mmCIF file of C-alpha atoms in Angstrom:
data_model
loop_
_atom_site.group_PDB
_atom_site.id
_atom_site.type_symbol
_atom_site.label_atom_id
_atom_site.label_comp_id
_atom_site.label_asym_id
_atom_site.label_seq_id
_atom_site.Cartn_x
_atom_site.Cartn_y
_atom_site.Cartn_z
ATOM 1 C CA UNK G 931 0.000 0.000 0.000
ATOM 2 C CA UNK G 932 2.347 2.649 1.280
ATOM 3 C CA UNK G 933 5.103 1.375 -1.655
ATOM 4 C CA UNK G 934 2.002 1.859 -4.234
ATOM 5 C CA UNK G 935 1.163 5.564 -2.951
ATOM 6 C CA UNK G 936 5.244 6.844 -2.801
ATOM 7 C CA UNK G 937 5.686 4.967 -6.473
ATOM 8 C CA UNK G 938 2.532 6.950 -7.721
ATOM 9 C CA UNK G 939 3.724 10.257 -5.632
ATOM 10 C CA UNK G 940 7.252 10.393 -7.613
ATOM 11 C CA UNK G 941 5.099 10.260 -10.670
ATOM 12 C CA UNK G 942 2.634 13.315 -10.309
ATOM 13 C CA UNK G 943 6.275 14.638 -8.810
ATOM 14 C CA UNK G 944 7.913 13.290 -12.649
ATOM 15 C CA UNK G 945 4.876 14.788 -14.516
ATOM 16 C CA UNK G 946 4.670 18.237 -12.453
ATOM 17 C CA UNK G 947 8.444 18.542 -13.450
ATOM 18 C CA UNK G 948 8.080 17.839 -17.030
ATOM 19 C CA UNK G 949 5.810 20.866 -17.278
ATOM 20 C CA UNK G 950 7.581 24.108 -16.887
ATOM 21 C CA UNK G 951 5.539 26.657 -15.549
ATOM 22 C CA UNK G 952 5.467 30.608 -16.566
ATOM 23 C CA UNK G 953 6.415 32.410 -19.161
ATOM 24 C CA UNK G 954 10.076 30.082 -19.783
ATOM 25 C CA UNK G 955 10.761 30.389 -23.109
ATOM 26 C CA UNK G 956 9.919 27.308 -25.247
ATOM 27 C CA UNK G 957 12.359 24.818 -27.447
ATOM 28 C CA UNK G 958 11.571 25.917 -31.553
ATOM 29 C CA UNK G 959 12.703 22.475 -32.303
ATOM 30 C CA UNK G 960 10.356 21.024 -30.729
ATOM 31 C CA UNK G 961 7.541 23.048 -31.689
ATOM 32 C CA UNK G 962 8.251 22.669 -34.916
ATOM 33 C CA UNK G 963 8.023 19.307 -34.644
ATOM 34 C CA UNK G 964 4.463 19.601 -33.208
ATOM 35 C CA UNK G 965 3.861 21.929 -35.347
ATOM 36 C CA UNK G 966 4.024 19.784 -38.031
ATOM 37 C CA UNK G 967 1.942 16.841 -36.093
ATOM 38 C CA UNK G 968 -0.442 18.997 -35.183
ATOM 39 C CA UNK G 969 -1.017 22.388 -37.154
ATOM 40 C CA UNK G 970 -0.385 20.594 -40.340
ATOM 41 C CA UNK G 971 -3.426 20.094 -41.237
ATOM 42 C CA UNK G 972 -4.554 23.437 -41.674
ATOM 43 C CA UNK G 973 -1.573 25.409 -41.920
ATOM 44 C CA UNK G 974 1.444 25.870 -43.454
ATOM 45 C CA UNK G 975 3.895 28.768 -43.039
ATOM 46 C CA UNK G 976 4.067 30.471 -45.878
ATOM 47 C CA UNK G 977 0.720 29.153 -47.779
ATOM 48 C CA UNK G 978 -2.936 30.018 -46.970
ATOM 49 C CA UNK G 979 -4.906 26.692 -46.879
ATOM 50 C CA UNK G 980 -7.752 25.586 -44.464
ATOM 51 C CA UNK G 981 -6.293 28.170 -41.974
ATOM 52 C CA UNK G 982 -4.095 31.663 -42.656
ATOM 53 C CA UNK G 983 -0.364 31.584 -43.150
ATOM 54 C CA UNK G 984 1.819 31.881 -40.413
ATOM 55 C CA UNK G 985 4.730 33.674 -41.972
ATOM 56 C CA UNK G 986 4.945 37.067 -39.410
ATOM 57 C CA UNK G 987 2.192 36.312 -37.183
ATOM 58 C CA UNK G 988 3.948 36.432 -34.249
ATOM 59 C CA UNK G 989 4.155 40.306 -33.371
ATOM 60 C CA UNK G 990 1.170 40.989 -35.739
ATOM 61 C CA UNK G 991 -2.633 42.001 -35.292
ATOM 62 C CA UNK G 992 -4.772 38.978 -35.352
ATOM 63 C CA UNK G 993 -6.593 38.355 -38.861
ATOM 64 C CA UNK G 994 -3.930 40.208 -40.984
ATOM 65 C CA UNK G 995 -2.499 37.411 -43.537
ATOM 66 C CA UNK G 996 -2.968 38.495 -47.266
ATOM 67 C CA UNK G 997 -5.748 36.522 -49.156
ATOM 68 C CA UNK G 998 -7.011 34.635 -46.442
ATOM 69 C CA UNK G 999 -11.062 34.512 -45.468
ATOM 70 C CA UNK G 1000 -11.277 34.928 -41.944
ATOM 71 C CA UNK G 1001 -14.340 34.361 -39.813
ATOM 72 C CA UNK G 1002 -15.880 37.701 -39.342
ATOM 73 C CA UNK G 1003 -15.145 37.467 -35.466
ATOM 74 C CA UNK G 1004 -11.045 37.494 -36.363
ATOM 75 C CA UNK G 1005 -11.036 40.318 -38.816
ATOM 76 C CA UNK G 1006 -12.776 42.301 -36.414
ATOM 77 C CA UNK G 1007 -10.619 41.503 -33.672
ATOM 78 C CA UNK G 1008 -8.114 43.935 -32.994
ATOM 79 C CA UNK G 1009 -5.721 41.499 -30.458
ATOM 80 C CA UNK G 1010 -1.943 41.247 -31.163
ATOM 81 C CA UNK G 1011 -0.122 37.852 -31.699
ATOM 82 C CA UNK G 1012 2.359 38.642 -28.623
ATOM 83 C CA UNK G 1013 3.363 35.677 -26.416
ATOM 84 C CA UNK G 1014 0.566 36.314 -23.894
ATOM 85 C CA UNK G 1015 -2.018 35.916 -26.371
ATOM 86 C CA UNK G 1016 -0.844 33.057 -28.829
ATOM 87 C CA UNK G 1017 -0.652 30.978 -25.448
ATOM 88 C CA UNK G 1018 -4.591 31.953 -24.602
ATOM 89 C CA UNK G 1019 -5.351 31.529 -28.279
ATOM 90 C CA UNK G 1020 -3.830 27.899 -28.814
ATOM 91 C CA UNK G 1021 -5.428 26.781 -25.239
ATOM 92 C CA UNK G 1022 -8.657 27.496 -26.229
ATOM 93 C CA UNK G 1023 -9.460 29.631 -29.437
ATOM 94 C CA UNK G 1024 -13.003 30.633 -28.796
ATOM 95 C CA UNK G 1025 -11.961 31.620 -25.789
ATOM 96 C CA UNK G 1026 -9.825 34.282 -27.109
ATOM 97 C CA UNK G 1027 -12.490 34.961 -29.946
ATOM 98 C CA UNK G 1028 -15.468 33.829 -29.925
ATOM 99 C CA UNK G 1029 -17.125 33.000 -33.239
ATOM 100 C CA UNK G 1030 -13.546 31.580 -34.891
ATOM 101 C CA UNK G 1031 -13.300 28.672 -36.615
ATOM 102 C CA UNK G 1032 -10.091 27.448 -35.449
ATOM 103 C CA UNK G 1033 -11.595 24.643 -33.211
ATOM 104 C CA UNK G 1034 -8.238 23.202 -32.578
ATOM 105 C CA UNK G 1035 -6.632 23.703 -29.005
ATOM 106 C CA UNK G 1036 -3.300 23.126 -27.684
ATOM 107 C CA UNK G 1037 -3.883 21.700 -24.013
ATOM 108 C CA UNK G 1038 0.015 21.267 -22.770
ATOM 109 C CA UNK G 1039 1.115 24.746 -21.409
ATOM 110 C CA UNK G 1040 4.599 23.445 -22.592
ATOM 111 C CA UNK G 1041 3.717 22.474 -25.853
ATOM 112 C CA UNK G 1042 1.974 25.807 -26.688
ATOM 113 C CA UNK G 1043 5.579 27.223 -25.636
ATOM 114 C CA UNK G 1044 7.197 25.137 -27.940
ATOM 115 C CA UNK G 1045 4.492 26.161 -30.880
ATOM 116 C CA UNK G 1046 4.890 30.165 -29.613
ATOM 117 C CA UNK G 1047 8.497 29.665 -29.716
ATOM 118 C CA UNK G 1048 8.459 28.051 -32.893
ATOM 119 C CA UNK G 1049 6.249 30.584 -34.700
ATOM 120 C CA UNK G 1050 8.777 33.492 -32.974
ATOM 121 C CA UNK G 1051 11.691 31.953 -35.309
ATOM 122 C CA UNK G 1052 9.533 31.548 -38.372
ATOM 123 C CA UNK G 1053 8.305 35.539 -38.164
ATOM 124 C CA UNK G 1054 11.862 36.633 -38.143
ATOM 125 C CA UNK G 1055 12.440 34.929 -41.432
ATOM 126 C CA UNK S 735 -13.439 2.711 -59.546
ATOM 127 C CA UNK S 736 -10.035 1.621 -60.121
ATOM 128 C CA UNK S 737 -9.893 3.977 -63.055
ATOM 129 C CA UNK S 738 -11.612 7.053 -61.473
ATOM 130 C CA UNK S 739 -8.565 9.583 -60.415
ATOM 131 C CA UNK S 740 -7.308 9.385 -64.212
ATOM 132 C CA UNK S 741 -10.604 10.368 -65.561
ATOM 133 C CA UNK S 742 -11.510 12.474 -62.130
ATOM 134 C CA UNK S 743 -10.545 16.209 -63.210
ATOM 135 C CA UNK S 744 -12.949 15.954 -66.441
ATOM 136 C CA UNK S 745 -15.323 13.987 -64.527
ATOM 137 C CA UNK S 746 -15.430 16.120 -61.913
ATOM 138 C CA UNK S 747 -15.490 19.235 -63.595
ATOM 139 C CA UNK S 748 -18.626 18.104 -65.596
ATOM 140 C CA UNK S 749 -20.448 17.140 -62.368
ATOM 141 C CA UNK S 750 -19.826 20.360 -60.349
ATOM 142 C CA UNK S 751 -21.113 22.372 -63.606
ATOM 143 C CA UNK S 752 -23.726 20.357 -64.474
ATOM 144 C CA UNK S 753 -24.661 20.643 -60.741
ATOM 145 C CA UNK S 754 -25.023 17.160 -59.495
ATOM 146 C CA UNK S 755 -22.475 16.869 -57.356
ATOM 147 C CA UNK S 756 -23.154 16.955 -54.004
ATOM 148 C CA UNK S 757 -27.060 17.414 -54.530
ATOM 149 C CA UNK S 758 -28.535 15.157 -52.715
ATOM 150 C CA UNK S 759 -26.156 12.731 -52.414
ATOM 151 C CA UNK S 760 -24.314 13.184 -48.989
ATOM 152 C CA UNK S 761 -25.608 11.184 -46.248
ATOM 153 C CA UNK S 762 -26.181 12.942 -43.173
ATOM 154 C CA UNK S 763 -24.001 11.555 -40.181
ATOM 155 C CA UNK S 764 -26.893 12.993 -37.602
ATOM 156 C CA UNK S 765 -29.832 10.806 -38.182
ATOM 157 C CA UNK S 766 -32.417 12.387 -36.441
ATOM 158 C CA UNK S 767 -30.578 15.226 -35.097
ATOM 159 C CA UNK S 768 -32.420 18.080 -34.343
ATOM 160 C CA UNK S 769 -30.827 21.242 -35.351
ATOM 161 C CA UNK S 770 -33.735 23.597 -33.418
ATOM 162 C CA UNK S 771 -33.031 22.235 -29.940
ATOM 163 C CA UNK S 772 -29.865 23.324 -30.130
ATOM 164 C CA UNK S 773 -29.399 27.290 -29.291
ATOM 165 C CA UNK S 774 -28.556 28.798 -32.455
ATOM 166 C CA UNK S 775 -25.289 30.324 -31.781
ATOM 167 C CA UNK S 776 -23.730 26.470 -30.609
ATOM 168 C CA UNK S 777 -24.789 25.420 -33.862
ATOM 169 C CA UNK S 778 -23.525 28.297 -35.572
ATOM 170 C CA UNK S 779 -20.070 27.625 -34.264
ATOM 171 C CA UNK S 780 -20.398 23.556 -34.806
ATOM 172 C CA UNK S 781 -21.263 24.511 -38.259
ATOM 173 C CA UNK S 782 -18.353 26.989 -38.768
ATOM 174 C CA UNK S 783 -15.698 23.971 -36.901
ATOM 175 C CA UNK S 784 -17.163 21.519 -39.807
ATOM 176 C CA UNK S 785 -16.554 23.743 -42.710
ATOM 177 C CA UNK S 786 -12.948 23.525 -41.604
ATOM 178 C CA UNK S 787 -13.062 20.061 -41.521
ATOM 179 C CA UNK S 788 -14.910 20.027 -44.834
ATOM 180 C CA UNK S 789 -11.685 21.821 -46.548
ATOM 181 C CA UNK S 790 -9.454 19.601 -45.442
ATOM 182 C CA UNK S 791 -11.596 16.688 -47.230
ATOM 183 C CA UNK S 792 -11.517 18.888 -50.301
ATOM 184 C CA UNK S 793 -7.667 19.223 -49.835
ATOM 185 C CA UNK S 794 -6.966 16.314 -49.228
ATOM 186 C CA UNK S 795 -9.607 14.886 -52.372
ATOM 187 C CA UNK S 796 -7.340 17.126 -54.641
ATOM 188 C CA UNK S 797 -3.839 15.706 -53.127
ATOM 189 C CA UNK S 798 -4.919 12.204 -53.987
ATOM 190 C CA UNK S 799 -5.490 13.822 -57.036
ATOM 191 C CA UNK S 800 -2.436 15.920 -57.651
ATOM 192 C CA UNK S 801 -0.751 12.335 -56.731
ATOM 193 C CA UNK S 802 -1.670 10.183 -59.224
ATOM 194 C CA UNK S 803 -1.637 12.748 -62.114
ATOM 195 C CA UNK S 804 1.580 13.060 -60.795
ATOM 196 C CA UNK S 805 2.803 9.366 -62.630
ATOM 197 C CA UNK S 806 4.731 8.680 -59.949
ATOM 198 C CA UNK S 807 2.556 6.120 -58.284
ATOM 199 C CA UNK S 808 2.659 2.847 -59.175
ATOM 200 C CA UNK S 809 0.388 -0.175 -58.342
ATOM 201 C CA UNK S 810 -0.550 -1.493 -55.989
ATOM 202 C CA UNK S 811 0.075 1.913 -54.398
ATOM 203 C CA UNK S 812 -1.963 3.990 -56.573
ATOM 204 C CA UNK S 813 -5.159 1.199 -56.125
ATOM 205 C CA UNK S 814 -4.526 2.048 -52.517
ATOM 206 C CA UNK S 815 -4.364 6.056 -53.058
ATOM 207 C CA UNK S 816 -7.658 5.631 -55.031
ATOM 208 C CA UNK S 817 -9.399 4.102 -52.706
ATOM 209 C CA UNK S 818 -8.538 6.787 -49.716
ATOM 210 C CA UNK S 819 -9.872 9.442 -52.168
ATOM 211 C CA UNK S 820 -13.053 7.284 -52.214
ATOM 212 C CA UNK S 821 -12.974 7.327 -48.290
ATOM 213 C CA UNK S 822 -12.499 11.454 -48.598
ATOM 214 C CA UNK S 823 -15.078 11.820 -51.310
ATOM 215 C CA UNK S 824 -17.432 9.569 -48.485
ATOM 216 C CA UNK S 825 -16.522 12.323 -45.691
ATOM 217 C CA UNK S 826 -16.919 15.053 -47.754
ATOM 218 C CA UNK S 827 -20.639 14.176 -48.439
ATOM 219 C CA UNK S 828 -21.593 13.257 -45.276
ATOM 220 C CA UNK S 829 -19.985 16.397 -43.814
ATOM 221 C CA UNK S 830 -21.685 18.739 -46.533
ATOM 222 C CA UNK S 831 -25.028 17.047 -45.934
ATOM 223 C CA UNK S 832 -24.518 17.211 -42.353
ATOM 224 C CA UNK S 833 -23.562 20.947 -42.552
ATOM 225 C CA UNK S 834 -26.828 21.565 -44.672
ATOM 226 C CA UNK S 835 -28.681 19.857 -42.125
ATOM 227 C CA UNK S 836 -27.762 21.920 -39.184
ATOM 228 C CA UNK S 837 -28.534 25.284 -41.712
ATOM 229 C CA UNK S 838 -25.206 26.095 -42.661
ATOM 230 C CA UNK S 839 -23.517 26.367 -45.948
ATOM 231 C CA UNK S 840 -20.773 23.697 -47.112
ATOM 232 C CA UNK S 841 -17.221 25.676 -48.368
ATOM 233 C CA UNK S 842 -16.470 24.918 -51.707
ATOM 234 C CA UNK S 843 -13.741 23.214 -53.602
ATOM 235 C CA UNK S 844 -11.041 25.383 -54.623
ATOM 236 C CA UNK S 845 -9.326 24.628 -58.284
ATOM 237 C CA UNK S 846 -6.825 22.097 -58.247
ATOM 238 C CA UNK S 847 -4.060 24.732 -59.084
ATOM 239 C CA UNK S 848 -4.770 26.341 -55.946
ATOM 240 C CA UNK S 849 -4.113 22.862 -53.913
ATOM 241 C CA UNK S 850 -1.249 22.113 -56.027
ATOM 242 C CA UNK S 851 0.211 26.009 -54.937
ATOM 243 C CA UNK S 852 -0.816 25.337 -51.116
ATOM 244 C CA UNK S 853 0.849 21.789 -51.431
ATOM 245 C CA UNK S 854 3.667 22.730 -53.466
ATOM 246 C CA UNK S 855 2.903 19.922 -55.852
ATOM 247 C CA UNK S 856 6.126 21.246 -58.064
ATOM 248 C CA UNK S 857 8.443 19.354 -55.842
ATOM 249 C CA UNK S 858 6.979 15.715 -55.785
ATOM 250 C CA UNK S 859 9.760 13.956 -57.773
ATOM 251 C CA UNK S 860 8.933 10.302 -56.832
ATOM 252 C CA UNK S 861 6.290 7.769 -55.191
ATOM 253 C CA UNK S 862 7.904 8.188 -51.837
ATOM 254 C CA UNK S 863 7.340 12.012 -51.687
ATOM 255 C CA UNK S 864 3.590 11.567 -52.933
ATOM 256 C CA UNK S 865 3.620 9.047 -49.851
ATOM 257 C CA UNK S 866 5.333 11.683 -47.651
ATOM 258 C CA UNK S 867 2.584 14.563 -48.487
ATOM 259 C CA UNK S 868 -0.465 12.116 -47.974
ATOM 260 C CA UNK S 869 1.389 10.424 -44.362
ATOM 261 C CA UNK S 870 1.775 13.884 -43.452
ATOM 262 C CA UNK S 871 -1.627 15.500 -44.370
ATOM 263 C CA UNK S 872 -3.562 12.118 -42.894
ATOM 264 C CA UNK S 873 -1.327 12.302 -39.373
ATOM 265 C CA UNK S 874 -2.522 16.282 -39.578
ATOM 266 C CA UNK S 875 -5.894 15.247 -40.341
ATOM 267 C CA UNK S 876 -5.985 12.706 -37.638
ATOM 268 C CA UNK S 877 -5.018 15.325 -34.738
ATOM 269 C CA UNK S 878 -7.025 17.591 -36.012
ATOM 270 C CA UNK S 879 -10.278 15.746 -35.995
ATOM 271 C CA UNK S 880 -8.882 14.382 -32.149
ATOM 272 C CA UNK S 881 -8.385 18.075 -31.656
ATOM 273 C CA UNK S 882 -11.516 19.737 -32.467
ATOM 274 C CA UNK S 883 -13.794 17.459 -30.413
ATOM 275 C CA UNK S 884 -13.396 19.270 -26.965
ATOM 276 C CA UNK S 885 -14.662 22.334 -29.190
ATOM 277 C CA UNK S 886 -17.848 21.036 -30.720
ATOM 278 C CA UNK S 887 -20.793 21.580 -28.627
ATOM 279 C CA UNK S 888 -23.100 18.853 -29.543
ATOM 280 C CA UNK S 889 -21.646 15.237 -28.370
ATOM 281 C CA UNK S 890 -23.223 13.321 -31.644
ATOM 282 C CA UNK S 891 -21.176 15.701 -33.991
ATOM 283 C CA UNK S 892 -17.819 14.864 -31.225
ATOM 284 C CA UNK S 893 -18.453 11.303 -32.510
ATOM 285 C CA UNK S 894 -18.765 12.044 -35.913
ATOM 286 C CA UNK S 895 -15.522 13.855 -35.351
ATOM 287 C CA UNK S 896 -13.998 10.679 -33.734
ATOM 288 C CA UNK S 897 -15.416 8.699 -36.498
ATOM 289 C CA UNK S 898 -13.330 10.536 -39.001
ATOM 290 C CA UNK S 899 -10.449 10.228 -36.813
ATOM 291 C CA UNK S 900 -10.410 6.769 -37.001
ATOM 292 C CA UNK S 901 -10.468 6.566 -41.012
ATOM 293 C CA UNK S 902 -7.501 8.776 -40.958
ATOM 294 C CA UNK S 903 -5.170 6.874 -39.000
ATOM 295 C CA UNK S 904 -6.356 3.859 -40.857
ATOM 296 C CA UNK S 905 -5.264 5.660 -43.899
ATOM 297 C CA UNK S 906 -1.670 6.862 -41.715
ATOM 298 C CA UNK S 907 -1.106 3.528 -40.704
ATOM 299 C CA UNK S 908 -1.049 2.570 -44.044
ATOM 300 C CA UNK S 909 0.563 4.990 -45.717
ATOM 301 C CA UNK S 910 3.364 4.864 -42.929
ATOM 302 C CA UNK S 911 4.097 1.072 -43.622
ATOM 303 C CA UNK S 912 4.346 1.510 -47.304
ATOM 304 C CA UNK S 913 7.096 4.127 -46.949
ATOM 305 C CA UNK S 914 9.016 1.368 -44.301
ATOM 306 C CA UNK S 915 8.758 3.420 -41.205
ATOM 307 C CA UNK S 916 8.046 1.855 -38.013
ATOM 308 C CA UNK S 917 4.985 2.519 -35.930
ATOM 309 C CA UNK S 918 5.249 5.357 -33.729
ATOM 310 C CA UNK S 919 7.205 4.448 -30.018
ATOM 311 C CA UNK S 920 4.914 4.567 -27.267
ATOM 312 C CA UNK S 921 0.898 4.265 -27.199
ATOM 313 C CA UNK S 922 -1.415 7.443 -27.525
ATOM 314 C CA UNK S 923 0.671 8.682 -30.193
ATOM 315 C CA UNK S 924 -2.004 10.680 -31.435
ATOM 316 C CA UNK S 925 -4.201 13.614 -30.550
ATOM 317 C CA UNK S 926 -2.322 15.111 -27.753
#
């Protein structure tokens, strides 16, 4: 019983640790990696398809990539792609905005760093 | 059906102007769903969460395509990329009926030059990058029909959602074995 409990104790303890909290900045490699696992499907970086282009989003007003149709809720929204909100945004979307279509969430606080960090590197470009 | 994607462009393009395609045809998933019970604004967003889902049935419908106009598949690969069009064709036209039925709109297809931009089609040089676009877009699609279900309000469209998860990875597991790569490490390797 006890041995059971500690074993299970060290785990929540293994879990809690793989999960950085706050704003620590995330790894791109890996979020590029989940990025293309997970964001794939919708977008690319430098092509509108099912979802907007992600070339320069990071740093930019929400709803500004060239060609794409955006719900009306997104074009009208006048929020700014800084950290703080791309890590609202990919935890829950209509959250953020409601009335978008990106139904998608991101439910790891570490992955969405890895994703934030990843986009950071690809708005430089 | 093992000759459709040759013939699909022309075929295609003769159904969508002549208007049959799509009319009538889709089965709804929702039997007996009823749309009114729902408060409108749910729906709405349900609605506007499928259409997504609906264009990346119509990609993926034109990648299959883009593929084997390509001439890079062979058999019995290409029987095999036929047939997961068919699937896609299937989830398109329940998803289009099922958006009708709920009062919404279904997106339309875009040309197949605008997929073959958004895909860069230019740089498929052989049957294992054809394989390497449709692995990756079926692992995307996977994911993202795992990920939208905590976002769709009604729990019968969550399983349709699920449903369509399932095809994909059927069509990833697939795909994943023809190109020789090993199954992924650990369980739950999708929808995180």
């Amino acid at each position: 019983m006890r041995r059971i409990w500690r074993g299970s104790a060290t785990a929540a303890l293994a879990l809690l640790a793989a999960v950085p909290f706050g704003t620590s900045a995330g790894d791109s490699q890996r979020g590029k990696q989940l990025y293309e696992s997970r964001c794939i499907a919708c977008h690319s970086i430098d092509e509108n398809r099912v979802g907007p282009a992600h070339k320069g989003v990071f740093g930019r007003r929400a709803g500004q990539a060239e060609g794409y149709d955006y719900s009306p809720a997104v074009k009208a929204s006048r929020l700014v792609w800084n950290q703080k909100n791309l890590n609202r945004w990919l935890a829950n979307p209509g959250k953020v905005i409601p009335g978008t279509k990106m139904g998608y969430s991101v439910s790891e606080a570490k992955d969405r760093a890895d994703l934030i960090e990843y986009l950071k590197t690809e708005s430089r470009g | 059906m093992s000759i459709l994607i040759p013939n699909s462009l022309a075929r295609r393009s003769f159904l969508s102007k002549s208007g049959l395609i799509l009319s009538g045809t889709g089965v709804a998933l929702l039997s007996g769903h009823d749309a009114l019970a729902k408060s409108k604004s749910d729906s709405a967003n349900d609605v506007d969460i499928l259409n997504v889902a609906l264009g990346l049935e119509h990609e993926g419908i034109n990648a299959y395509t883009l593929g084997a106009k390509s001439g890079l598949l062979q058999k019995p690969v290409l029987d095999i990329a036929v047939r997961f069009q068919t699937d896609h064709k299937e989830h398109r036209d329940a998803l289009a009926a099922t958006i009708r039925k709920l009062g919404g709109k279904p997106v339309e297809e875009k040309s197949l030059a605008e997929y073959a931009k958004a895909l860069k089609a230019d740089t498929l040089k052989s049957q294992a990058d054809v394989l390497e676009l449709a692995v990756r877009l079926e692992l995307g699609a996977t994911n993202a029909y795992l990920g939208v279900i905590p976002s769709l309000k009604d729990v019968q469209l969550a399983k349709v959602a699920a449903r369509l998860a399932a095809d994909e990875t059927l069509h990833w597991t697939i795909l994943n074995n023809a190109l020789g790569k090993p199954l992924p490490a650990g369980g739950m390797p999708f929808g995180a």
